[in-house]
Amino acid sequence: MTAKRVVVITGAASGIGKATALKFASKGDIVVVADYNEATGVSTVNEIEKAGGEAIFVKTDVSKYEEVQSLVETAVNKFGSIDVMFNNAGIGSSSGILEQNIDIYERTVAVNQHGVAYGIMAAGSKMKELGVKGVIVNTASVFGYLASPGTFAYHAAKGAVVMMTKSAALELARYGIRVVAVAPGMVDTPIIQGYKDMGMLESMKSKSMARKLLDPEQVADAVYLLSLPEASAINGSVVMADEGYASFK
Ligand SMILES: NC(=O)c1ccc[n+]([C@@H]2O[C@H](COP(=O)([O-])OP(=O)(O)OC[C@H]3O[C@@H](n4cnc5c(N)ncnc54)[C@H](O)[C@@H]3O)[C@@H](O)[C@H]2O)c1
């Protein structure tokens, strides 16, 4: 790829988002690192710059539409375009239905579902306005397909991401904008610390064909591949980046 693309990544201060930010930057793209954690977000930018890449940090809470809109505006004002939007920020959630923890339910849906919706809306309308045939990638999850006990709100939100990806792809196809998603399996990032603390590490490893957790870089590679023009036939799809989790019992 010759021209530098402007790539906005939410949740880029940690885990999958950070690995993806480093990946795109290493390929010469300009990365807009968005996260609500300023300290770790700035560290991602510092790492990119140290490696010779170009990035800025924009503090953003994806559960607030005005902040996501402002993130997209900032990217375009500073770099003149938005070519890739990776709606990835998310939080874990551990509350079952019968616990009726409405705060956890609402916060999980606000970040993991509405945050993705806002990213699609803000980036989609800006790409259309600029005539950019961009790519929007969302982070779904195997939990958008497969139920696991005690994470009702997380399933609700990730199931929505799967369907929003298809719906947005259909609406934006006429502008040449592709919308796809990755559905990671068990990835070794801070979000799964709670499971590790509950002694579930071995069980989580057993969900992959290789019997190990995925590295965030493996998911970042999948996101990067989906963003390329060579992936032009892939639209509205949710690609499993799960090392087989959803393919066997
Ligand atoms: N790790 C896994 O096993 C796994 C599996 C499937 C899907 N996912 C999804 O991958 C995505 C990234 O998670 P991760 O594993 O890298 O976790 P992580 O905790 O390492 O990273 C999540 C990042 O999102 C940021 N964030 C959280 N809420 C935010 C908000 N409201 N606004 C802006 N930023 C916010 C956090 O500060 C953090 O930097 C999430 O959507 C998660 O649901 C993770």
Short mmCIF file of C-alpha atoms and ligand atoms in Angstrom, two decimals:
data_model
loop_
_atom_site.label_atom_id
_atom_site.label_comp_id
_atom_site.label_asym_id
_atom_site.label_seq_id
_atom_site.Cartn_x
_atom_site.Cartn_y
_atom_site.Cartn_z
CA MET A 1 0.00 0.00 0.00
CA THR A 2 1.49 3.35 -0.95
CA ALA A 3 -0.68 6.22 0.39
CA LYS A 4 -0.90 6.62 4.13
CA ARG A 5 -4.37 5.89 5.43
CA VAL A 6 -5.95 7.65 8.39
CA VAL A 7 -7.05 4.96 10.82
CA VAL A 8 -9.18 5.69 13.90
CA ILE A 9 -9.11 2.99 16.58
CA THR A 10 -11.22 3.03 19.74
CA GLY A 11 -10.02 1.18 22.82
CA ALA A 12 -6.50 1.61 21.46
CA ALA A 13 -4.92 2.06 24.89
CA SER A 14 -4.84 -1.67 25.62
CA GLY A 15 -5.16 -5.21 24.32
CA ILE A 16 -6.56 -5.75 20.83
CA GLY A 17 -6.95 -2.03 20.07
CA LYS A 18 -3.36 -1.26 21.05
CA ALA A 19 -1.98 -4.21 19.05
CA THR A 20 -4.02 -3.03 16.05
CA ALA A 21 -2.77 0.55 16.42
CA LEU A 22 0.83 -0.71 16.42
CA LYS A 23 0.11 -2.94 13.41
CA PHE A 24 -1.37 -0.20 11.20
CA ALA A 25 1.36 2.26 12.26
CA SER A 26 4.06 -0.30 11.43
CA LYS A 27 2.58 -0.49 7.92
CA GLY A 28 2.88 3.28 7.50
CA ASP A 29 -0.67 4.36 8.27
CA ILE A 30 -1.51 7.33 10.52
CA VAL A 31 -3.27 6.17 13.67
CA VAL A 32 -5.73 8.13 15.79
CA VAL A 33 -5.63 6.42 19.17
CA ALA A 34 -8.96 6.85 20.99
CA ASP A 35 -9.68 5.69 24.51
CA TYR A 36 -11.13 7.01 27.73
CA ASN A 37 -7.93 6.07 29.54
CA GLU A 38 -5.61 8.97 28.78
CA ALA A 39 -2.44 7.67 30.46
CA THR A 40 -2.37 4.34 28.63
CA GLY A 41 -3.64 5.94 25.41
CA VAL A 42 -0.71 8.33 25.41
CA SER A 43 1.64 5.37 26.01
CA THR A 44 0.32 3.72 22.83
CA VAL A 45 1.11 6.92 20.89
CA ASN A 46 4.57 7.08 22.46
CA GLU A 47 5.28 3.47 21.43
CA ILE A 48 4.17 4.17 17.87
CA GLU A 49 6.31 7.31 17.65
CA LYS A 50 9.31 5.53 19.15
CA ALA A 51 9.02 2.94 16.39
CA GLY A 52 8.96 5.73 13.77
CA GLY A 53 5.20 5.82 13.21
CA GLU A 54 2.67 8.66 13.32
CA ALA A 55 -0.19 8.84 15.83
CA ILE A 56 -2.19 11.16 18.04
CA PHE A 57 -4.30 10.48 21.12
CA VAL A 58 -7.90 11.70 21.38
CA LYS A 59 -9.58 11.12 24.73
CA THR A 60 -12.97 9.64 23.93
CA ASP A 61 -15.76 7.91 25.79
CA VAL A 62 -17.44 5.87 23.07
CA SER A 63 -20.70 5.69 25.03
CA LYS A 64 -21.21 9.41 24.27
CA TYR A 65 -22.18 10.20 20.68
CA GLU A 66 -20.86 13.79 20.76
CA GLU A 67 -17.43 12.48 21.80
CA VAL A 68 -17.33 9.93 18.97
CA GLN A 69 -18.42 12.60 16.48
CA SER A 70 -15.76 14.92 17.80
CA LEU A 71 -13.16 12.11 17.51
CA VAL A 72 -13.97 11.68 13.82
CA GLU A 73 -13.93 15.47 13.26
CA THR A 74 -10.54 15.72 14.95
CA ALA A 75 -9.08 12.96 12.76
CA VAL A 76 -10.35 14.64 9.59
CA ASN A 77 -9.37 18.19 10.64
CA LYS A 78 -5.87 17.04 11.51
CA PHE A 79 -5.15 14.55 8.73
CA GLY A 80 -7.71 15.37 6.00
CA SER A 81 -9.50 12.00 5.87
CA ILE A 82 -10.79 8.97 7.68
CA ASP A 83 -10.09 5.77 5.78
CA VAL A 84 -10.53 3.10 8.43
CA MET A 85 -12.64 3.19 11.59
CA PHE A 86 -12.08 0.34 14.06
CA ASN A 87 -14.91 0.32 16.62
CA ASN A 88 -13.24 -1.83 19.21
CA ALA A 89 -13.57 -0.31 22.71
CA GLY A 90 -15.37 -2.62 25.06
CA ILE A 91 -15.76 -3.73 28.65
CA GLY A 92 -16.33 -7.11 30.24
CA SER A 93 -19.53 -7.81 32.07
CA SER A 94 -20.34 -10.35 34.74
CA SER A 95 -23.94 -10.19 35.80
CA GLY A 96 -26.56 -12.82 35.13
CA ILE A 97 -30.19 -12.17 34.33
CA LEU A 98 -31.52 -13.03 37.77
CA GLU A 99 -29.09 -10.67 39.50
CA GLN A 100 -30.90 -7.86 37.69
CA ASN A 101 -27.97 -5.50 37.95
CA ILE A 102 -29.41 -2.81 35.74
CA ASP A 103 -26.36 -0.56 36.03
CA ILE A 104 -24.03 -3.26 34.66
CA TYR A 105 -26.54 -4.08 31.92
CA GLU A 106 -26.91 -0.44 30.84
CA ARG A 107 -23.20 0.35 30.98
CA THR A 108 -22.26 -2.78 29.00
CA VAL A 109 -24.78 -2.00 26.28
CA ALA A 110 -23.79 1.70 26.30
CA VAL A 111 -20.13 0.92 25.63
CA ASN A 112 -20.15 -2.37 23.69
CA GLN A 113 -23.25 -1.77 21.58
CA HIS A 114 -23.98 1.96 21.44
CA GLY A 115 -20.26 2.75 21.22
CA VAL A 116 -20.04 0.67 18.05
CA ALA A 117 -23.27 2.15 16.65
CA TYR A 118 -21.96 5.69 17.24
CA GLY A 119 -18.67 4.84 15.53
CA ILE A 120 -20.49 3.43 12.51
CA MET A 121 -22.77 6.48 12.29
CA ALA A 122 -20.08 9.11 12.78
CA ALA A 123 -17.48 7.48 10.50
CA GLY A 124 -20.04 6.39 7.90
CA SER A 125 -21.50 9.86 7.46
CA LYS A 126 -18.07 11.51 7.37
CA MET A 127 -16.77 9.00 4.78
CA LYS A 128 -19.85 9.64 2.66
CA GLU A 129 -19.44 13.42 2.99
CA LEU A 130 -15.78 13.21 1.93
CA GLY A 131 -16.43 10.62 -0.79
CA VAL A 132 -14.02 8.23 0.92
CA LYS A 133 -14.49 4.56 0.09
CA GLY A 134 -13.48 3.56 3.57
CA VAL A 135 -13.69 0.49 5.75
CA ILE A 136 -15.41 0.21 9.11
CA VAL A 137 -14.36 -2.75 11.27
CA ASN A 138 -16.22 -3.63 14.46
CA THR A 139 -15.15 -5.90 17.29
CA ALA A 140 -17.83 -8.49 17.92
CA SER A 141 -17.03 -11.71 19.82
CA VAL A 142 -17.67 -15.42 19.78
CA PHE A 143 -20.06 -14.38 22.56
CA GLY A 144 -22.15 -12.71 19.83
CA TYR A 145 -22.98 -16.26 18.73
CA LEU A 146 -22.40 -18.64 21.65
CA ALA A 147 -24.00 -18.32 25.09
CA SER A 148 -22.00 -18.59 28.28
CA PRO A 149 -23.50 -18.25 31.76
CA GLY A 150 -23.41 -14.97 33.70
CA THR A 151 -22.67 -12.53 30.89
CA PHE A 152 -26.17 -11.68 29.65
CA ALA A 153 -25.49 -8.01 28.88
CA TYR A 154 -22.26 -8.80 27.03
CA HIS A 155 -24.09 -11.30 24.82
CA ALA A 156 -26.84 -8.78 24.14
CA ALA A 157 -24.33 -6.16 23.04
CA LYS A 158 -22.12 -8.46 20.96
CA GLY A 159 -25.13 -10.04 19.25
CA ALA A 160 -26.15 -6.51 18.30
CA VAL A 161 -22.69 -5.81 16.89
CA VAL A 162 -23.03 -8.83 14.59
CA MET A 163 -26.33 -7.58 13.20
CA MET A 164 -25.32 -3.89 13.08
CA THR A 165 -22.35 -4.92 10.93
CA LYS A 166 -24.62 -6.52 8.33
CA SER A 167 -27.18 -3.72 8.43
CA ALA A 168 -24.58 -0.95 8.14
CA ALA A 169 -22.80 -2.79 5.31
CA LEU A 170 -26.06 -2.93 3.38
CA GLU A 171 -26.83 0.78 3.88
CA LEU A 172 -23.30 2.02 3.17
CA ALA A 173 -22.45 -0.24 0.20
CA ARG A 174 -23.86 2.31 -2.25
CA TYR A 175 -21.14 4.75 -1.13
CA GLY A 176 -18.37 2.18 -1.54
CA ILE A 177 -17.93 1.90 2.22
CA ARG A 178 -17.40 -1.63 3.57
CA VAL A 179 -18.46 -2.68 7.06
CA VAL A 180 -17.06 -5.88 8.56
CA ALA A 181 -16.33 -7.30 11.99
CA VAL A 182 -13.98 -9.63 13.78
CA ALA A 183 -15.26 -12.04 16.40
CA PRO A 184 -12.34 -12.87 18.67
CA GLY A 185 -12.19 -15.97 20.81
CA MET A 186 -10.29 -15.89 24.10
CA VAL A 187 -7.56 -13.28 23.79
CA ASP A 188 -4.91 -12.63 26.41
CA THR A 189 -5.76 -9.05 27.41
CA PRO A 190 -6.71 -7.34 30.69
CA ILE A 191 -10.43 -7.80 29.94
CA ILE A 192 -10.23 -11.52 30.81
CA GLN A 193 -8.40 -11.02 34.12
CA GLY A 194 -11.62 -11.67 36.03
CA TYR A 195 -11.91 -15.13 34.45
CA LYS A 196 -8.27 -15.87 35.26
CA ASP A 197 -8.89 -14.81 38.88
CA MET A 198 -11.78 -17.28 39.02
CA GLY A 199 -9.38 -20.10 38.03
CA MET A 200 -10.81 -20.46 34.52
CA LEU A 201 -7.58 -20.09 32.53
CA GLU A 202 -7.29 -23.76 31.54
CA SER A 203 -10.94 -23.91 30.54
CA MET A 204 -10.49 -20.78 28.42
CA LYS A 205 -7.42 -22.25 26.73
CA SER A 206 -9.40 -25.40 25.92
CA LYS A 207 -11.75 -23.30 23.75
CA SER A 208 -9.10 -22.93 21.05
CA MET A 209 -7.94 -25.71 18.73
CA ALA A 210 -4.36 -24.87 19.71
CA ARG A 211 -5.32 -25.08 23.41
CA LYS A 212 -3.99 -21.62 24.20
CA LEU A 213 -5.16 -18.04 24.47
CA LEU A 214 -4.86 -15.90 21.38
CA ASP A 215 -2.37 -13.05 21.36
CA PRO A 216 -3.94 -9.64 20.66
CA GLU A 217 -1.55 -9.32 17.71
CA GLN A 218 -3.33 -12.24 16.00
CA VAL A 219 -6.62 -10.33 16.09
CA ALA A 220 -4.83 -7.16 14.97
CA ASP A 221 -3.52 -9.05 11.93
CA ALA A 222 -7.07 -10.12 11.03
CA VAL A 223 -8.33 -6.53 11.35
CA TYR A 224 -5.49 -5.28 9.16
CA LEU A 225 -6.21 -7.89 6.48
CA LEU A 226 -9.92 -6.97 6.47
CA SER A 227 -9.03 -3.31 5.95
CA LEU A 228 -7.07 -3.95 2.74
CA PRO A 229 -8.46 -3.43 -0.78
CA GLU A 230 -7.69 -7.12 -1.38
CA ALA A 231 -10.55 -7.89 1.04
CA SER A 232 -13.03 -6.06 -1.20
CA ALA A 233 -15.28 -9.13 -1.52
CA ILE A 234 -15.72 -9.28 2.25
CA ASN A 235 -18.62 -7.06 3.27
CA GLY A 236 -21.21 -7.42 6.02
CA SER A 237 -19.25 -10.43 7.26
CA VAL A 238 -18.19 -11.21 10.79
CA VAL A 239 -14.89 -13.03 10.57
CA MET A 240 -14.10 -15.42 13.40
CA ALA A 241 -10.67 -14.64 14.84
CA ASP A 242 -11.05 -17.39 17.39
CA GLU A 243 -8.53 -20.12 16.57
CA GLY A 244 -11.42 -22.50 16.08
CA TYR A 245 -13.51 -21.76 19.20
CA ALA A 246 -16.80 -21.60 17.31
CA SER A 247 -15.98 -24.56 15.05
CA PHE A 248 -15.85 -27.50 17.44
CA LYS A 249 -17.40 -28.90 20.59
N1 LIG B 1 -9.99 -10.39 25.17
C1 LIG B 1 -10.92 -11.23 24.74
O1 LIG B 1 -10.90 -12.44 25.04
C2 LIG B 1 -12.02 -10.73 23.83
C3 LIG B 1 -12.82 -11.67 23.18
C4 LIG B 1 -13.83 -11.24 22.33
C5 LIG B 1 -14.04 -9.88 22.15
N2 LIG B 1 -13.26 -8.99 22.81
C6 LIG B 1 -13.54 -7.58 22.58
O2 LIG B 1 -12.37 -6.94 22.13
C7 LIG B 1 -12.48 -5.54 22.41
C8 LIG B 1 -11.18 -5.07 23.02
O3 LIG B 1 -11.02 -5.73 24.27
P1 LIG B 1 -9.60 -6.18 24.85
O4 LIG B 1 -9.67 -7.63 25.05
O5 LIG B 1 -8.53 -5.61 24.05
O6 LIG B 1 -9.70 -5.52 26.30
P2 LIG B 1 -8.83 -4.38 27.02
O7 LIG B 1 -9.47 -4.19 28.33
O8 LIG B 1 -7.39 -4.74 26.95
O9 LIG B 1 -9.07 -3.09 26.09
C9 LIG B 1 -10.26 -2.39 26.06
C10 LIG B 1 -9.96 -0.92 25.89
O10 LIG B 1 -11.20 -0.23 25.72
C11 LIG B 1 -11.15 0.95 26.51
N3 LIG B 1 -12.51 1.38 26.84
C12 LIG B 1 -13.40 0.75 27.64
N4 LIG B 1 -14.52 1.48 27.72
C13 LIG B 1 -14.34 2.57 26.94
C14 LIG B 1 -15.15 3.69 26.60
N5 LIG B 1 -16.38 3.85 27.12
N6 LIG B 1 -14.66 4.61 25.76
C15 LIG B 1 -13.41 4.48 25.25
N7 LIG B 1 -12.60 3.46 25.55
C16 LIG B 1 -13.06 2.52 26.38
C17 LIG B 1 -10.33 0.57 27.73
O11 LIG B 1 -9.81 1.71 28.41
C18 LIG B 1 -9.26 -0.31 27.11
O12 LIG B 1 -8.15 0.46 26.70
C19 LIG B 1 -13.71 -5.37 23.27
O13 LIG B 1 -14.78 -4.94 22.47
C20 LIG B 1 -13.97 -6.78 23.78
O14 LIG B 1 -15.32 -6.99 24.10
C21 LIG B 1 -12.25 -9.38 23.63
#
